[in-house]
Coordinates of C-alpha atoms in Angstrom, one line a residue:
X1 CA 9.9 -16.0 35.7
X2 CA 9.1 -12.5 36.8
X3 CA 6.9 -10.5 34.6
X4 CA 8.1 -7.1 33.6
X5 CA 5.5 -4.2 33.1
X6 CA 4.5 -3.8 29.5
X7 CA 6.5 -1.0 28.0
X8 CA 3.7 0.7 26.3
X9 CA 2.3 4.2 26.7
X10 CA -1.2 4.2 28.2
X11 CA -3.9 3.9 25.6
X12 CA -1.3 3.5 22.8
X13 CA -2.4 1.7 19.6
X14 CA -0.2 -0.7 17.7
X15 CA -0.6 -0.7 13.9
X16 CA 0.1 -4.5 13.9
X17 CA -2.9 -5.2 16.1
X18 CA -5.2 -2.8 14.2
X19 CA -4.1 -4.5 10.9
X20 CA -4.8 -7.9 12.3
X21 CA -8.3 -6.7 13.3
X22 CA -8.6 -5.3 9.7
X23 CA -7.8 -8.8 8.3
X24 CA -10.5 -10.2 10.5
X25 CA -12.9 -7.6 9.2
X26 CA -12.2 -8.6 5.6
X27 CA -12.7 -12.2 6.4
X28 CA -16.0 -11.5 8.1
X29 CA -17.2 -9.6 5.1
X30 CA -16.3 -12.5 2.8
X31 CA -18.1 -14.9 5.2
X32 CA -21.3 -12.9 5.4
X33 CA -21.2 -12.3 1.6
X34 CA -21.2 -16.1 1.1
X35 CA -23.9 -16.6 3.8
X36 CA -26.1 -14.1 2.0
X37 CA -25.7 -15.7 -1.4
X38 CA -26.7 -19.0 0.1
X39 CA -29.6 -17.7 2.2
X40 CA -31.1 -15.7 -0.8
X41 CA -30.5 -18.7 -3.0
X42 CA -28.3 -16.8 -5.5
X43 CA -26.1 -19.9 -5.5
X44 CA -27.3 -23.5 -5.7
X45 CA -25.6 -24.6 -2.4
X46 CA -26.1 -23.8 1.3
X47 CA -22.6 -23.0 2.6
X48 CA -23.8 -23.5 6.1
X49 CA -23.7 -27.3 5.4
X50 CA -20.0 -27.2 4.5
X51 CA -17.7 -28.0 7.5
X52 CA -14.9 -25.9 6.1
X53 CA -17.1 -22.9 5.8
X54 CA -18.4 -23.4 9.4
X55 CA -14.8 -23.6 10.7
X56 CA -14.0 -20.4 8.6
X57 CA -16.7 -18.6 10.6
X58 CA -15.4 -20.0 13.9
X59 CA -11.9 -18.9 13.1
X60 CA -13.1 -15.3 12.4
X61 CA -15.0 -15.2 15.7
X62 CA -12.0 -16.6 17.6
X63 CA -9.7 -14.0 16.1
X64 CA -12.0 -11.1 17.0
X65 CA -12.3 -12.4 20.6
X66 CA -8.5 -13.0 21.0
X67 CA -7.9 -9.4 19.7
X68 CA -10.4 -8.2 22.4
X69 CA -8.1 -9.7 25.0
X70 CA -5.0 -8.2 23.5
X71 CA -6.7 -4.8 23.3
X72 CA -7.7 -4.9 26.9
X73 CA -4.1 -5.5 28.0
X74 CA -2.8 -2.7 25.7
X75 CA -5.4 -0.3 27.0
X76 CA -5.4 -1.1 30.7
X77 CA -2.4 -3.3 31.4
X78 CA -0.6 -0.4 33.2
X79 CA -3.6 1.1 34.9
X80 CA -7.3 0.8 34.6
X81 CA -8.8 3.7 32.7
X82 CA -12.3 3.6 34.1
X83 CA -13.9 6.4 32.0
X84 CA -12.5 5.0 28.8
X85 CA -13.5 1.5 29.6
X86 CA -17.0 2.4 30.5
X87 CA -17.4 4.5 27.3
X88 CA -16.2 1.6 25.2
X89 CA -18.4 -0.9 27.1
X90 CA -21.5 1.3 26.6
X91 CA -20.7 1.6 22.9
X92 CA -20.3 -2.1 22.3
X93 CA -23.4 -2.9 24.5
X94 CA -25.5 -0.4 22.6
X95 CA -24.4 -1.9 19.3
X96 CA -25.3 -5.4 20.6
X97 CA -28.8 -4.1 21.4
X98 CA -29.1 -2.7 17.9
X99 CA -28.1 -6.1 16.4
X100 CA -30.7 -7.8 18.5
X101 CA -33.4 -5.4 17.6
X102 CA -32.5 -5.4 13.9
X103 CA -32.3 -9.1 13.5
X104 CA -35.6 -9.5 15.4
X105 CA -37.3 -7.4 12.8
X106 CA -35.8 -9.3 9.9
X107 CA -35.5 -12.8 11.4
X108 CA -38.0 -13.1 14.3
X109 CA -37.5 -16.8 14.5
X110 CA -33.7 -16.7 14.5
X111 CA -32.8 -13.3 15.9
X112 CA -29.4 -12.8 17.5
X113 CA -29.8 -12.5 21.3
X114 CA -26.2 -13.4 22.2
X115 CA -23.8 -12.9 19.3
X116 CA -20.3 -11.7 19.0
X117 CA -21.0 -8.2 20.2
X118 CA -22.9 -9.4 23.2
X119 CA -20.0 -11.7 24.1
X120 CA -17.4 -8.9 23.7
X121 CA -19.4 -6.7 26.0
X122 CA -19.6 -9.3 28.7
X123 CA -16.1 -10.7 28.2
X124 CA -14.6 -7.2 28.5
X125 CA -15.9 -7.2 32.1
X126 CA -15.1 -10.8 32.9
X127 CA -11.5 -10.4 31.7
X128 CA -10.7 -7.4 34.0
X129 CA -9.4 -9.5 36.9
X130 CA -6.9 -11.2 34.7
X131 CA -5.2 -8.0 33.5
X132 CA -3.1 -7.7 36.7
X133 CA -2.3 -11.4 37.0
X134 CA 0.6 -13.2 35.4
X135 CA 0.1 -14.4 31.9
X136 CA -0.1 -18.1 32.8
X137 CA -3.1 -17.5 35.1
X138 CA -5.1 -16.3 32.0
X139 CA -3.7 -19.2 30.0
X140 CA -4.8 -21.8 32.5
X141 CA -8.2 -20.2 32.9
X142 CA -8.6 -20.2 29.1
X143 CA -7.9 -24.0 29.0
X144 CA -10.6 -24.6 31.7
X145 CA -13.2 -22.4 29.9
X146 CA -12.5 -24.2 26.6
X147 CA -12.6 -27.7 28.1
X148 CA -15.6 -27.3 30.4
X149 CA -18.4 -27.7 27.8
X150 CA -16.7 -31.0 26.7
X151 CA -17.1 -32.5 30.2
X152 CA -20.2 -30.8 31.6
X153 CA -23.6 -29.9 30.3
X154 CA -27.0 -29.7 32.0
X155 CA -30.5 -29.5 30.7
X156 CA -31.4 -26.8 33.3
X157 CA -28.8 -24.5 31.6
X158 CA -30.8 -24.8 28.3
X159 CA -33.4 -22.4 29.7
X160 CA -33.8 -19.1 27.8
X161 CA -32.3 -17.2 30.7
X162 CA -29.1 -19.4 31.0
X163 CA -28.5 -20.7 27.5
X164 CA -26.1 -17.9 26.8
X165 CA -23.6 -19.7 29.1
X166 CA -23.1 -22.4 26.5
X167 CA -23.4 -25.2 29.0
X168 CA -26.9 -26.4 28.0
X169 CA -27.8 -29.5 26.2
X170 CA -29.5 -27.8 23.2
X171 CA -28.3 -25.2 20.6
X172 CA -30.7 -22.3 20.2
X173 CA -32.2 -21.3 16.8
X174 CA -30.3 -18.1 16.1
X175 CA -28.2 -16.6 13.3
X176 CA -25.2 -16.0 15.5
X177 CA -24.5 -17.6 18.9
X178 CA -21.3 -17.0 20.8
X179 CA -21.8 -18.3 24.3
X180 CA -19.5 -17.7 27.3
X181 CA -18.3 -21.3 27.2
X182 CA -16.1 -22.1 25.3
X183 CA -15.7 -18.7 23.5
X184 CA -14.5 -16.7 26.5
X185 CA -11.3 -18.9 26.3
X186 CA -10.3 -16.9 23.2
X187 CA -10.4 -13.6 25.1
X188 CA -8.4 -15.1 27.9
X189 CA -5.9 -16.5 25.4
X190 CA -5.6 -13.0 23.9
X191 CA -4.9 -11.6 27.4
X192 CA -2.3 -14.3 28.1
X193 CA -0.6 -13.7 24.7
X194 CA -0.4 -9.9 25.1
X195 CA 1.0 -10.2 28.6
X196 CA 3.6 -12.8 27.6
X197 CA 4.5 -11.1 24.3
X198 CA 4.7 -7.6 25.8
X199 CA 4.1 -5.8 22.5
X200 CA 5.9 -2.4 22.0
X201 CA 5.8 0.1 19.2
X202 CA 8.8 -0.1 16.8
X203 CA 10.3 3.4 16.1
X204 CA 12.2 2.0 13.2
X205 CA 9.2 0.4 11.5
X206 CA 9.2 0.7 7.7
X207 CA 6.7 2.9 5.9
X208 CA 3.5 0.7 5.7
X209 CA 2.1 -0.2 2.3
X210 CA -1.3 1.0 1.1
X211 CA -2.8 -2.3 1.8
X212 CA -1.5 -2.3 5.4
X213 CA -2.8 1.3 5.9
X214 CA -6.2 0.2 4.6
X215 CA -6.2 -2.8 7.0
X216 CA -5.2 -0.5 9.9
X217 CA -8.0 1.9 9.1
X218 CA -10.5 -0.9 9.0
X219 CA -9.2 -2.3 12.3
X220 CA -9.7 1.0 14.0
X221 CA -13.2 1.3 12.5
X222 CA -14.2 -2.3 13.1
X223 CA -17.4 -1.6 15.1
X224 CA -19.1 0.7 12.6
X225 CA -18.0 -1.5 9.8
X226 CA -19.4 -4.5 11.6
X227 CA -22.8 -2.7 12.1
X228 CA -23.0 -1.4 8.6
X229 CA -21.6 -4.1 6.3
X230 CA -24.3 -6.8 6.7
X231 CA -27.3 -4.5 6.1
X232 CA -25.6 -3.1 3.0
X233 CA -24.6 -6.6 1.7
X234 CA -27.9 -8.3 2.5
X235 CA -30.0 -5.4 1.3
X236 CA -28.1 -5.1 -2.0
X237 CA -28.2 -8.9 -2.7
X238 CA -31.8 -9.1 -1.7
X239 CA -32.7 -6.5 -4.3
X240 CA -30.6 -8.4 -6.9
X241 CA -32.3 -11.7 -5.9
X242 CA -35.8 -10.1 -6.3
X243 CA -34.8 -8.8 -9.7
X244 CA -33.3 -11.9 -11.3
X245 CA -34.9 -14.9 -9.4
X246 CA -38.5 -16.0 -9.8
X247 CA -40.5 -15.7 -6.6
X248 CA -40.5 -18.9 -4.5
X249 CA -43.6 -19.7 -2.6
X250 CA -43.4 -21.0 1.0
X251 CA -44.5 -24.5 -0.1
X252 CA -41.8 -24.8 -2.7
X253 CA -39.1 -23.5 -0.2
X254 CA -40.2 -26.1 2.4
X255 CA -40.3 -28.9 -0.1
X256 CA -36.8 -28.1 -1.4
X257 CA -35.4 -27.9 2.2
X258 CA -37.0 -31.3 3.1
X259 CA -35.9 -32.9 -0.2
X260 CA -32.3 -31.7 0.3
X261 CA -32.1 -32.9 3.9
X262 CA -33.3 -36.3 2.9
X263 CA -30.9 -36.4 0.0
X264 CA -27.9 -35.5 2.1
X265 CA -29.0 -37.9 4.7
X266 CA -28.7 -40.8 2.2
X267 CA -25.1 -39.8 1.3
X268 CA -25.5 -37.2 -1.4
X269 CA -23.3 -34.1 -1.5
X270 CA -24.8 -30.7 -1.0
X271 CA -24.4 -29.4 -4.6
X272 CA -25.8 -32.5 -6.2
X273 CA -28.7 -32.7 -3.9
X274 CA -29.6 -29.0 -4.5
X275 CA -29.5 -29.6 -8.2
X276 CA -31.6 -32.8 -8.0
X277 CA -34.3 -31.3 -5.8
X278 CA -34.6 -28.2 -7.9
X279 CA -34.9 -30.3 -11.1
X280 CA -37.6 -32.4 -9.5
X281 CA -39.7 -29.4 -8.5
X282 CA -39.3 -27.7 -11.9
X283 CA -40.4 -30.8 -13.8
X284 CA -43.4 -31.4 -11.4
X285 CA -44.5 -27.8 -12.0
X286 CA -43.9 -28.1 -15.8
X287 CA -46.2 -31.1 -16.1
X288 CA -48.9 -29.6 -13.9
X289 CA -48.4 -32.1 -11.1
X290 CA -47.1 -29.7 -8.3
X291 CA -50.5 -29.0 -6.6
X292 CA -51.3 -32.7 -6.6
X293 CA -48.0 -33.5 -4.9
X294 CA -48.7 -30.9 -2.3
X295 CA -52.1 -32.5 -1.6
X296 CA -50.0 -35.5 -0.3
X297 CA -52.5 -38.1 -1.7
X298 CA -50.9 -39.4 -4.9
X299 CA -52.6 -42.2 -6.8
X300 CA -50.6 -45.0 -8.4
X301 CA -50.4 -43.2 -11.7
X302 CA -49.1 -40.1 -10.1
X303 CA -46.6 -42.0 -8.0
X304 CA -45.2 -43.7 -11.0
X305 CA -44.8 -40.4 -12.9
X306 CA -43.0 -38.9 -9.9
X307 CA -40.6 -41.8 -9.9
X308 CA -39.9 -41.2 -13.6
X309 CA -39.3 -37.5 -13.0
X310 CA -36.8 -38.3 -10.2
X311 CA -35.0 -40.7 -12.4
X312 CA -34.8 -38.0 -15.1
X313 CA -33.2 -35.6 -12.6
X314 CA -30.6 -38.3 -11.8
X315 CA -30.8 -38.8 -8.0
X316 CA -27.3 -38.8 -6.5
X317 CA -25.8 -42.2 -5.5
X318 CA -24.9 -42.8 -1.9
X319 CA -21.3 -42.5 -1.1

């Protein structure tokens, strides 16, 4: 099967692709809104413990990366625009540096050193050789990149200088990690899809709805929206949390985290465990026993009282 050149004016944009990117932006905002609610403890559950929520985040990242591959073909499939490419690369790379610097200030123990923007910047360069190859070359490379972490990992690749490859044996502590393997497969899949599909503008397209126009606009402004939305969401919710929630000291936060991990480990569900642990802490403080518990040297009387409190809070039964 011979591949025909893509019938698309150089640098043309397709509203369908921009709208798809806009949908991904909306999903990302929803995801980060939920993440913020959990992190700031405005809801009694940690959504990061829910497999469906985790896969929701993965699907959003995959869609962004696939659209990067599609966009590269649309922009450079008929000829490499060096100046335009370098300008876009510098913009994304600069935004990635800003994300690293900003998250280091707020979350020094979990700052983002290789997140979605870092991946997009590197993947944009790595995908260039595939733009002038048949679609099935990119598709086969995508399959290899996706499968490699399943069959090969090495401890030496867990070092700080190589962990971004995604082939190490450990997962780093960071709020966003999108390593080369297997995520570059999504970009290559986008390249393969665009070359096989050969998208062209439709001159007879119906007048788009307001919702579609809004999605197209968001898709075209995806980078500034990405950079702005999380500081605005997190900042606003942090102010709300400080206004309506009592301050939580570090000891209480650590106890709650440990209690919930143990509870979930025995088969309790996340919501029930969060409720149980919160109830236990509240009752211990109410009866003036909290500091004695923190001292970690309970006598028999205290131990019996703690057991009574935990029974009052109805510990969840194992599944």
